[in-house]
Short mmCIF file of N, CA and C in Angstrom, two decimals:
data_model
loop_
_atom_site.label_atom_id
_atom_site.label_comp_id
_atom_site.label_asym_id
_atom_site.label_seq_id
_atom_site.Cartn_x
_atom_site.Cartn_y
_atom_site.Cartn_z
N UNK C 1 0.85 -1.18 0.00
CA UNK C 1 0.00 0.00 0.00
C UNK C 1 0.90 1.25 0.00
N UNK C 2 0.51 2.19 -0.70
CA UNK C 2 1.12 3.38 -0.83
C UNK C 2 1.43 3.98 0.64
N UNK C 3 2.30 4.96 0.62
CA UNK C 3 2.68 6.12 2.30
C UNK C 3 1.29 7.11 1.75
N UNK C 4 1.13 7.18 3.07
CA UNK C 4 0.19 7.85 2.98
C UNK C 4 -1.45 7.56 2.82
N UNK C 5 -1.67 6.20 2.74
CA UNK C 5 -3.18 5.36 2.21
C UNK C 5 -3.66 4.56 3.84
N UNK C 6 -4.73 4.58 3.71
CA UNK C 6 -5.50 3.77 4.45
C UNK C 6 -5.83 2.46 4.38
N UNK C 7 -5.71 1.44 4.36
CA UNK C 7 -6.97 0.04 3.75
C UNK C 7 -8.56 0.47 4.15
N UNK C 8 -8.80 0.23 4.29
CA UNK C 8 -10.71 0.27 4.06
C UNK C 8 -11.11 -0.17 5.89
N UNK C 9 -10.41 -1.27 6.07
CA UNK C 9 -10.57 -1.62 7.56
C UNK C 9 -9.81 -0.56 8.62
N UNK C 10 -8.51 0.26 7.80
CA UNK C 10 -8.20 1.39 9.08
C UNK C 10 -8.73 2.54 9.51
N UNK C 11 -9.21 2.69 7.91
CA UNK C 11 -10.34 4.11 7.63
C UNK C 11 -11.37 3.75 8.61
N UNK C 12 -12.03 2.26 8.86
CA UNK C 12 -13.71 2.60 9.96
C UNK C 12 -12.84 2.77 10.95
N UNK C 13 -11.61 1.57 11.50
CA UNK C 13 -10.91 1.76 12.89
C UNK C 13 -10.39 3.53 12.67
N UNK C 14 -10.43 4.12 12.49
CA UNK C 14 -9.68 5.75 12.50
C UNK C 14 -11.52 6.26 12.59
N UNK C 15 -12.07 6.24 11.80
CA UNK C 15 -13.31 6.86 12.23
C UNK C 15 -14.24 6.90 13.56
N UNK C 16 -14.30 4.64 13.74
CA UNK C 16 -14.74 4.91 14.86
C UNK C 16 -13.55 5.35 16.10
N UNK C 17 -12.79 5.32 16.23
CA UNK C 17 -12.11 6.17 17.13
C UNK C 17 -12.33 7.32 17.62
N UNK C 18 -12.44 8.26 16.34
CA UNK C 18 -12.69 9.40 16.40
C UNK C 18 -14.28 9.73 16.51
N UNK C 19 -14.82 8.95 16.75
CA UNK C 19 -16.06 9.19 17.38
C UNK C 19 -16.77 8.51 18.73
N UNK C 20 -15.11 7.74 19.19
CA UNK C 20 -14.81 7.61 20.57
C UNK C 20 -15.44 6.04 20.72
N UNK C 21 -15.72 5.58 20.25
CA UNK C 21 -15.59 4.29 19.78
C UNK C 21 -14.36 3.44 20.15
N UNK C 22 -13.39 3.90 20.70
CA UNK C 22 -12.20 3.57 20.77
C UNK C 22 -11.29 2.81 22.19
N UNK C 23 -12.39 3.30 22.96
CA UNK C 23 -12.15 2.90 24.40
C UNK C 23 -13.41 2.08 24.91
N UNK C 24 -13.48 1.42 25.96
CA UNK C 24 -14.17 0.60 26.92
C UNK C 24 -15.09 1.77 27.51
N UNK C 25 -16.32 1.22 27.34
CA UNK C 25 -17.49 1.90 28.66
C UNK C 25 -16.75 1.71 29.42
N UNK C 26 -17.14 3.07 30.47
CA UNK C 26 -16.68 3.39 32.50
C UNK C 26 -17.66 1.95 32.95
N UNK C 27 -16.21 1.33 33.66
CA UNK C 27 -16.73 0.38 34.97
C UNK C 27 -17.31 1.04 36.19
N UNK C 28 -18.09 0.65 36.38
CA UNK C 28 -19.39 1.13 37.32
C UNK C 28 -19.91 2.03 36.99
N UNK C 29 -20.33 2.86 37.80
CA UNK C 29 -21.77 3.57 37.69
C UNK C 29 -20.98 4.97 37.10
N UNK C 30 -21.93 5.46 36.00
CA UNK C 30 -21.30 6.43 34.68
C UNK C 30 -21.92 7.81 35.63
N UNK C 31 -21.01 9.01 35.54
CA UNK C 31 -21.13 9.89 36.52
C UNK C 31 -21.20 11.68 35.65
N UNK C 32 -21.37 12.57 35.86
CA UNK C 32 -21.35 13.82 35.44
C UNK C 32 -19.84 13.94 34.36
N UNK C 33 -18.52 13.57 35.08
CA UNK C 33 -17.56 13.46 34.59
C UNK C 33 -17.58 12.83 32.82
N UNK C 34 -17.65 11.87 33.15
CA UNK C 34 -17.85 10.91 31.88
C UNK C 34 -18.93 11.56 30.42
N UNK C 35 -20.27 11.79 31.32
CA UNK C 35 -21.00 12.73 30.36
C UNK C 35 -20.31 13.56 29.57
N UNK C 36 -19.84 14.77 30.57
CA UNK C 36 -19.20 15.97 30.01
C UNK C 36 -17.90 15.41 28.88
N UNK C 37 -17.05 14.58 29.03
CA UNK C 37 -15.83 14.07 28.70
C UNK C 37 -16.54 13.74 27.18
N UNK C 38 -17.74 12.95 27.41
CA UNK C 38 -18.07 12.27 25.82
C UNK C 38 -18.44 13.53 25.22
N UNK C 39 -19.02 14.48 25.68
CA UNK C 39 -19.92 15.41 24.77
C UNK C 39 -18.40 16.14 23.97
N UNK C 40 -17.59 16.77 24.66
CA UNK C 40 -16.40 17.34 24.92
C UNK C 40 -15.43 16.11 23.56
N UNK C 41 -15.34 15.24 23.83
CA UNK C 41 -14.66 14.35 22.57
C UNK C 41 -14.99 14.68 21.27
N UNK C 42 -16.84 14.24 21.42
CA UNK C 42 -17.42 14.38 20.25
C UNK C 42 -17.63 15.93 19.80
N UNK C 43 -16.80 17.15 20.11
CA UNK C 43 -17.30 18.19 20.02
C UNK C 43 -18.53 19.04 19.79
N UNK C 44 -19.45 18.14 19.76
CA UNK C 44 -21.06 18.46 19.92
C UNK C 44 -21.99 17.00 20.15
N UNK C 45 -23.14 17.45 20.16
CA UNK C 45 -23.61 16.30 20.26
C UNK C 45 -24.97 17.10 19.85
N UNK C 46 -25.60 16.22 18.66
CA UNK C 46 -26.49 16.50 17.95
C UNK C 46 -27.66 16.04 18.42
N UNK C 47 -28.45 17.46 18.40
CA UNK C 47 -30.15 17.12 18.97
C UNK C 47 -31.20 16.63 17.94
N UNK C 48 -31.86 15.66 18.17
CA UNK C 48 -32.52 14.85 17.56
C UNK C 48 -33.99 14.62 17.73
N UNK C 49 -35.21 15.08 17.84
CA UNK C 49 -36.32 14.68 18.69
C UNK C 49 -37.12 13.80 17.75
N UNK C 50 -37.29 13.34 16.78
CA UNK C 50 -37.73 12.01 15.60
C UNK C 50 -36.98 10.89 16.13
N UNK C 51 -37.50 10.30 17.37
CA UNK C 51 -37.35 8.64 17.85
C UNK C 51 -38.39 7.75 17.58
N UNK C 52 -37.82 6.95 18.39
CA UNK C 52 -38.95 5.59 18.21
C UNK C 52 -38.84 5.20 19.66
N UNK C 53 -37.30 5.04 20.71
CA UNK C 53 -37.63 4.99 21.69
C UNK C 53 -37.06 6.15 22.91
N UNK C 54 -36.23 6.68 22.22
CA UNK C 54 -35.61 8.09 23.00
C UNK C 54 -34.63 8.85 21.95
N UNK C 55 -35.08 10.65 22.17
CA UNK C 55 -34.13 11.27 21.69
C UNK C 55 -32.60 10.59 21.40
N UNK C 56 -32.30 11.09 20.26
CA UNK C 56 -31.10 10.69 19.24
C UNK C 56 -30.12 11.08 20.42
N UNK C 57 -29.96 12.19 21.25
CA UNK C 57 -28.72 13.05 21.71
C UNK C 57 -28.72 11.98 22.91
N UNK C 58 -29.73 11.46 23.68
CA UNK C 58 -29.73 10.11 24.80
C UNK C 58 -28.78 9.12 24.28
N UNK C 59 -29.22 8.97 23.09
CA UNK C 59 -28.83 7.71 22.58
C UNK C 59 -27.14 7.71 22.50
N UNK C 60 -26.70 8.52 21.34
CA UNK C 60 -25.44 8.73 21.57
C UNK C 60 -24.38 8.46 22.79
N UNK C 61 -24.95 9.34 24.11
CA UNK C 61 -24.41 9.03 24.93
C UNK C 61 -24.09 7.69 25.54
N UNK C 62 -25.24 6.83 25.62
CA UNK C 62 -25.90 5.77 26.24
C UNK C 62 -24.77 4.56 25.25
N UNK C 63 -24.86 4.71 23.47
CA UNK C 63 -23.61 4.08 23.21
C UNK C 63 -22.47 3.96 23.27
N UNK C 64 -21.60 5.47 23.91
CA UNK C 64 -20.57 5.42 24.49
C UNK C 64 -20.04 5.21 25.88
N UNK C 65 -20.76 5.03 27.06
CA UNK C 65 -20.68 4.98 28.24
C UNK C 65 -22.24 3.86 28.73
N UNK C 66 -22.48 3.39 27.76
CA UNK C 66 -23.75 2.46 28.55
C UNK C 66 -24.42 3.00 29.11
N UNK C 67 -25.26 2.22 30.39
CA UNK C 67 -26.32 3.06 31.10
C UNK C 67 -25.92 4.01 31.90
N UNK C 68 -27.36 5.20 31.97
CA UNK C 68 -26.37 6.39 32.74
C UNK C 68 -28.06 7.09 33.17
N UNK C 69 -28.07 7.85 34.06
CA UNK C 69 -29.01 9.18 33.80
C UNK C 69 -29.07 9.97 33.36
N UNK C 70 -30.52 10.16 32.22
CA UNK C 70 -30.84 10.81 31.24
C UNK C 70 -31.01 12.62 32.01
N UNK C 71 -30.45 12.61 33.63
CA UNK C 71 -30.62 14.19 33.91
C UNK C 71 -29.59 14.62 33.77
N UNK C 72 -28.18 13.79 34.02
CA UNK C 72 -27.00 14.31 33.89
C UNK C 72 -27.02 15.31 32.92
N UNK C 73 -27.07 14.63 31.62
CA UNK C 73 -27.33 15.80 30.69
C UNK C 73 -27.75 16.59 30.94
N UNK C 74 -29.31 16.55 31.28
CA UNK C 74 -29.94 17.88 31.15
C UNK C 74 -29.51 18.99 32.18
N UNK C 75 -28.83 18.51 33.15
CA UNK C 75 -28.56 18.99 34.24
C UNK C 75 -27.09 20.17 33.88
N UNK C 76 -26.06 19.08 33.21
CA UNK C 76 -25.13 19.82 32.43
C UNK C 76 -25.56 21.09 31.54
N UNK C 77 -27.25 20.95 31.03
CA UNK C 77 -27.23 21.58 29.44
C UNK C 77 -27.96 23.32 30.61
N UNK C 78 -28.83 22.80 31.43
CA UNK C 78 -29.69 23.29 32.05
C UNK C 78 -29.81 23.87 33.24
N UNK C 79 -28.82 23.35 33.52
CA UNK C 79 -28.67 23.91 35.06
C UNK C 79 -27.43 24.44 35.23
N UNK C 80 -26.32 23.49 35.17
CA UNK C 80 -25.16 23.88 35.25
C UNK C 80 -24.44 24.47 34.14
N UNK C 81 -25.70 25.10 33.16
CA UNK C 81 -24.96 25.53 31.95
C UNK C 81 -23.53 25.66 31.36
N UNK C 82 -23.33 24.71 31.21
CA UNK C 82 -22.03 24.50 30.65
C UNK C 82 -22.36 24.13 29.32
N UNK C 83 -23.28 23.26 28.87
CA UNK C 83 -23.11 23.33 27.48
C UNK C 83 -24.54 23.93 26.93
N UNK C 84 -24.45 24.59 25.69
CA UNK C 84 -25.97 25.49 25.52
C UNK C 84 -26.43 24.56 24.15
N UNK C 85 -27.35 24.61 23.50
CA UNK C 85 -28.28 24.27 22.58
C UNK C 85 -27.70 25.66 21.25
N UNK C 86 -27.63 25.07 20.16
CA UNK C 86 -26.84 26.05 19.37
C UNK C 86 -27.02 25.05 17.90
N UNK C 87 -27.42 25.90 16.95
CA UNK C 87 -27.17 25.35 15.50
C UNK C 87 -25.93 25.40 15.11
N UNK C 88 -25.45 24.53 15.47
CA UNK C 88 -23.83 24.60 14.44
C UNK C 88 -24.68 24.10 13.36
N UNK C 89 -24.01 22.75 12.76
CA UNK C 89 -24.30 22.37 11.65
C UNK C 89 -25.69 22.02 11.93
N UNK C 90 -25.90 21.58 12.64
CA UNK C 90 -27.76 21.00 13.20
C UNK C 90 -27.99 21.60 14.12
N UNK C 91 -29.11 21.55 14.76
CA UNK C 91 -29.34 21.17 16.18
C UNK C 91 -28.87 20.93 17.21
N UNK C 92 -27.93 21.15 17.77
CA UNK C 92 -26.88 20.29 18.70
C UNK C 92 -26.24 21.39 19.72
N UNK C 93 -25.68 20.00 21.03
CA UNK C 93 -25.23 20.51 22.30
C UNK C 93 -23.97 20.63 21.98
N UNK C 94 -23.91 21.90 22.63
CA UNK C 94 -22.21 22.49 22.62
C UNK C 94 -21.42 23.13 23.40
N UNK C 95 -20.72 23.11 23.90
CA UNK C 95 -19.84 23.55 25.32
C UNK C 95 -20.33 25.22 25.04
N UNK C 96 -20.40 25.79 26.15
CA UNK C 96 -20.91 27.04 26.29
C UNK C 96 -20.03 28.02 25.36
N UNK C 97 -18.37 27.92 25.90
CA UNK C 97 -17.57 28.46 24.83
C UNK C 97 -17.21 28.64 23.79
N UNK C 98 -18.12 27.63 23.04
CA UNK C 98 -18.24 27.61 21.17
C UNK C 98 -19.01 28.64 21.03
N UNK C 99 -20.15 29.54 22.02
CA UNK C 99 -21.00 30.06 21.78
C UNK C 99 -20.77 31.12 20.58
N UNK C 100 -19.60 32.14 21.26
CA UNK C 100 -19.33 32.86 20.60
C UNK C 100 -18.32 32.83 18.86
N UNK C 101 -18.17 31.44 18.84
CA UNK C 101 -17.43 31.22 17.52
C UNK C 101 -18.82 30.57 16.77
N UNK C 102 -20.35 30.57 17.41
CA UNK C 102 -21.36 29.99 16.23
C UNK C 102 -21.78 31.37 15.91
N UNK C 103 -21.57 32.68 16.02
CA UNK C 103 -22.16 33.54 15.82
C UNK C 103 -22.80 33.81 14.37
N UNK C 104 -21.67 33.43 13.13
CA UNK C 104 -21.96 33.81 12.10
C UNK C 104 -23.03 32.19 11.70
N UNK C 105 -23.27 31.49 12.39
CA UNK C 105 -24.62 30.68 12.00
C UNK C 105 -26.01 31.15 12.57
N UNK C 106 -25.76 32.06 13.52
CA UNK C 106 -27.00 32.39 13.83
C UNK C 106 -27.31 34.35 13.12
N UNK C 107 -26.30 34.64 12.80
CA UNK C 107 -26.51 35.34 11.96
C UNK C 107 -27.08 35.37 10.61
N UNK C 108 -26.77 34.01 9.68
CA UNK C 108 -27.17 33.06 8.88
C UNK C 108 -28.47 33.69 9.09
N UNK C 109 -28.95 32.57 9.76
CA UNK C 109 -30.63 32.11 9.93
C UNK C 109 -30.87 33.39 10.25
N UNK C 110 -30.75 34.58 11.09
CA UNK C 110 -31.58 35.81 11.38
C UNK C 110 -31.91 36.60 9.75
N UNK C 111 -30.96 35.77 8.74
CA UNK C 111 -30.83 37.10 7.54
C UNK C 111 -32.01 36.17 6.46
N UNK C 112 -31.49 34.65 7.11
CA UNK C 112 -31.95 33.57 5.70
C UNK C 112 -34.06 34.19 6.63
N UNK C 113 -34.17 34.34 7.29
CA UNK C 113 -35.55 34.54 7.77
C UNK C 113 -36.24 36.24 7.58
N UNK C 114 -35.26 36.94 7.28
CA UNK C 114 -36.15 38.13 7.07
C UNK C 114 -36.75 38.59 5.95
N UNK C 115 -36.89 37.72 4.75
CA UNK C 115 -37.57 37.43 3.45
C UNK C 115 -39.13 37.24 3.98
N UNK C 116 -39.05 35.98 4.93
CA UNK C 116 -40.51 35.42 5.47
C UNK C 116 -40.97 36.87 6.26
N UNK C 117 -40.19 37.40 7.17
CA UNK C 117 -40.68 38.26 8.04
C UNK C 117 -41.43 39.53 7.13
N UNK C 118 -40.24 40.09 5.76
CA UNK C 118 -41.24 41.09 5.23
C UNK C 118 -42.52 40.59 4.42
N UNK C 119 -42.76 39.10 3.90
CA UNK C 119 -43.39 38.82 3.16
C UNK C 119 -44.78 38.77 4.47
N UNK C 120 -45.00 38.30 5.55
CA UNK C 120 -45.46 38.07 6.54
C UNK C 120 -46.15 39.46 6.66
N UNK C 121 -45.80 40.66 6.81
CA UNK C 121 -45.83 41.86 7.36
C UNK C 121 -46.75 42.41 6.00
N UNK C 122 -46.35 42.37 4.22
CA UNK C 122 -47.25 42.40 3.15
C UNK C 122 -48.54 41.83 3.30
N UNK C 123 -48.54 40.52 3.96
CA UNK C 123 -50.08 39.68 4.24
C UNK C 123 -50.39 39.12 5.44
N UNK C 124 -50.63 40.23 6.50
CA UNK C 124 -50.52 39.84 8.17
C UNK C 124 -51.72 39.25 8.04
N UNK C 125 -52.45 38.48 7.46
CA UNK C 125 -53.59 37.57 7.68
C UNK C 125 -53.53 36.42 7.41
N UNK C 126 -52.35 36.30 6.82
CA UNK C 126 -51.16 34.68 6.11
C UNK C 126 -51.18 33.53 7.26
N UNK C 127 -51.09 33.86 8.26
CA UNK C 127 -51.04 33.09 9.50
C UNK C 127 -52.15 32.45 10.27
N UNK C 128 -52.52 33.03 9.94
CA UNK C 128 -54.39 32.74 10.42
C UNK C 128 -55.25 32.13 9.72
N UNK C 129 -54.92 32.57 8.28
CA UNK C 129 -55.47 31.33 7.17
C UNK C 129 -54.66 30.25 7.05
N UNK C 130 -53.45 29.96 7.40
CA UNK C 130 -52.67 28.91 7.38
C UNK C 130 -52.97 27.71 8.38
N UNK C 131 -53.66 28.18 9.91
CA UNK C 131 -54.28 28.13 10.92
C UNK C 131 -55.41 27.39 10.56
N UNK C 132 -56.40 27.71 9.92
CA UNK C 132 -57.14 27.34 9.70
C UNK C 132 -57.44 26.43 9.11
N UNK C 133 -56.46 26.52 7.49
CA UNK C 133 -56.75 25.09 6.87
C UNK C 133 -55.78 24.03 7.21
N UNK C 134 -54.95 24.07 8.74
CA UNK C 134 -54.88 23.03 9.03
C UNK C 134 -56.15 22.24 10.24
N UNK C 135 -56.42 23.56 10.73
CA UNK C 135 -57.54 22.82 11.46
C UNK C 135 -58.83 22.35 10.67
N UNK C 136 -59.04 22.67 9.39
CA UNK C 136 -59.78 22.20 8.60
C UNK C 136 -59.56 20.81 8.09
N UNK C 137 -58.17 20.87 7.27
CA UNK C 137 -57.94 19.46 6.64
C UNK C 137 -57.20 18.57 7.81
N UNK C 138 -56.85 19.26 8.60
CA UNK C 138 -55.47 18.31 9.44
C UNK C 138 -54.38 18.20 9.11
N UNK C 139 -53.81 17.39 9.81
CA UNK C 139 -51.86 17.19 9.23
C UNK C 139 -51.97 17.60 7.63
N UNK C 140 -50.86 18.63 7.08
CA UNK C 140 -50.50 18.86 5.93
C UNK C 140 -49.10 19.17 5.52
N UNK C 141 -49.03 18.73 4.52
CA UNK C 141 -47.63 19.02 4.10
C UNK C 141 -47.32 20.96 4.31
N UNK C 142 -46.00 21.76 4.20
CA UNK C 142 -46.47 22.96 3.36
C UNK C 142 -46.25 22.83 2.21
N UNK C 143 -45.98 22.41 1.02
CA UNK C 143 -46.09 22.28 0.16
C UNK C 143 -47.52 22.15 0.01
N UNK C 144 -48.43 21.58 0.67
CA UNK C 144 -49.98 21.52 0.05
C UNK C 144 -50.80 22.83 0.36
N UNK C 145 -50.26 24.06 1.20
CA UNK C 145 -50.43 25.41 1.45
C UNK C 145 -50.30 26.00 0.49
N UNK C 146 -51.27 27.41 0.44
CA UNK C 146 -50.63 28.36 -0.70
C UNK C 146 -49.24 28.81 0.21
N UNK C 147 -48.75 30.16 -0.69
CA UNK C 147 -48.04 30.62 0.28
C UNK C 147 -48.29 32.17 0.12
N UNK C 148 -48.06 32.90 0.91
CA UNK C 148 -48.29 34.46 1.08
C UNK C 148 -48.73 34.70 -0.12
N UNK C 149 -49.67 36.13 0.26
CA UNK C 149 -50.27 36.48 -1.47
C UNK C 149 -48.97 37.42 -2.00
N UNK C 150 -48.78 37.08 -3.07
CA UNK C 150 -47.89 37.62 -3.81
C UNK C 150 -46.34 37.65 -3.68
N UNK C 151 -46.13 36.14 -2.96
CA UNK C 151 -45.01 35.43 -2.86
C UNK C 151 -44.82 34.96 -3.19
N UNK C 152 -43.17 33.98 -3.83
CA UNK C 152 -43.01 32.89 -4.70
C UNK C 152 -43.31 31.44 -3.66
N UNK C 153 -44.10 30.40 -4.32
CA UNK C 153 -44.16 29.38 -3.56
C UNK C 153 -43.17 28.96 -2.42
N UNK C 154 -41.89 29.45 -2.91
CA UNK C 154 -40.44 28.71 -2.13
C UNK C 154 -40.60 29.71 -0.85
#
């Protein structure tokens, strides 16, 4: 094999590593420490609420350290704010101190949303009829909505 190449089997061993995969679950009982340590490895940890039996961001944890309490987290995210809720690339938990390096993503979204806001403000009754024909038809796509009068569908 060439300097510099992978085989196919070092590339998953290098991946899962790096997604901490790499070490043994904590013997005995998994503690605040350990939490923080995995979130902190994985440099975020992506929020998920589309389960079947628990949030995606539980889960994660729960595969790297086994069983644990589902407050630790919240306790970390929520109480002891250390890590905040932040769109990096998704959804996801992130040590408090990234806060200020996600700025230009939430700048993003404040600019990618003020299209809706003036189009909103042209037809302040947009919301209320939107309101309605879901309580009319029920669950709907938006795609099956008009959209603002004298807006492009998108």
């Amino acid at each position: 094999m060439a300097a510099g190449t992978l085989s196919l089997p070092e590339a998953r061993r290098v991946a899962l590593a790096a997604q901490g995969f790499d070490r043994p679950r904590p013997a005995g009982r998994v503690d605040v420490r350990h939490v923080r340590g995995t979130i902190r490895r994985l440099g975020l940890l992506q929020i998920d609420y589309v389960n079947v039996v628990v949030p995606s961001h539980y889960q994660v944890l729960y595969s790297r350290l086994g069983p644990y309490r589902r407050a630790i987290l919240d306790d970390l995210v929520h109480r002891r704010r250390e890590f905040t809720e932040q769109w990096a690339h998704v959804a996801s938990i992130v040590p408090v101190e990234q806060w200020p390096l996600l700025a230009y993503r939430r700048e993003a979204a404040a600019e990618r949303s003020r299209p809706l806001g003036r189009r909103l403000r042209g037809d302040p009754d947009y919301l209320e009829r939107m309101l309605r024909e879901v309580k009319a038809r029920g669950p709907v796509c938006a795609g099956d909505l008009p959209g603002p009068e004298g807006a492009p569908r998108r």
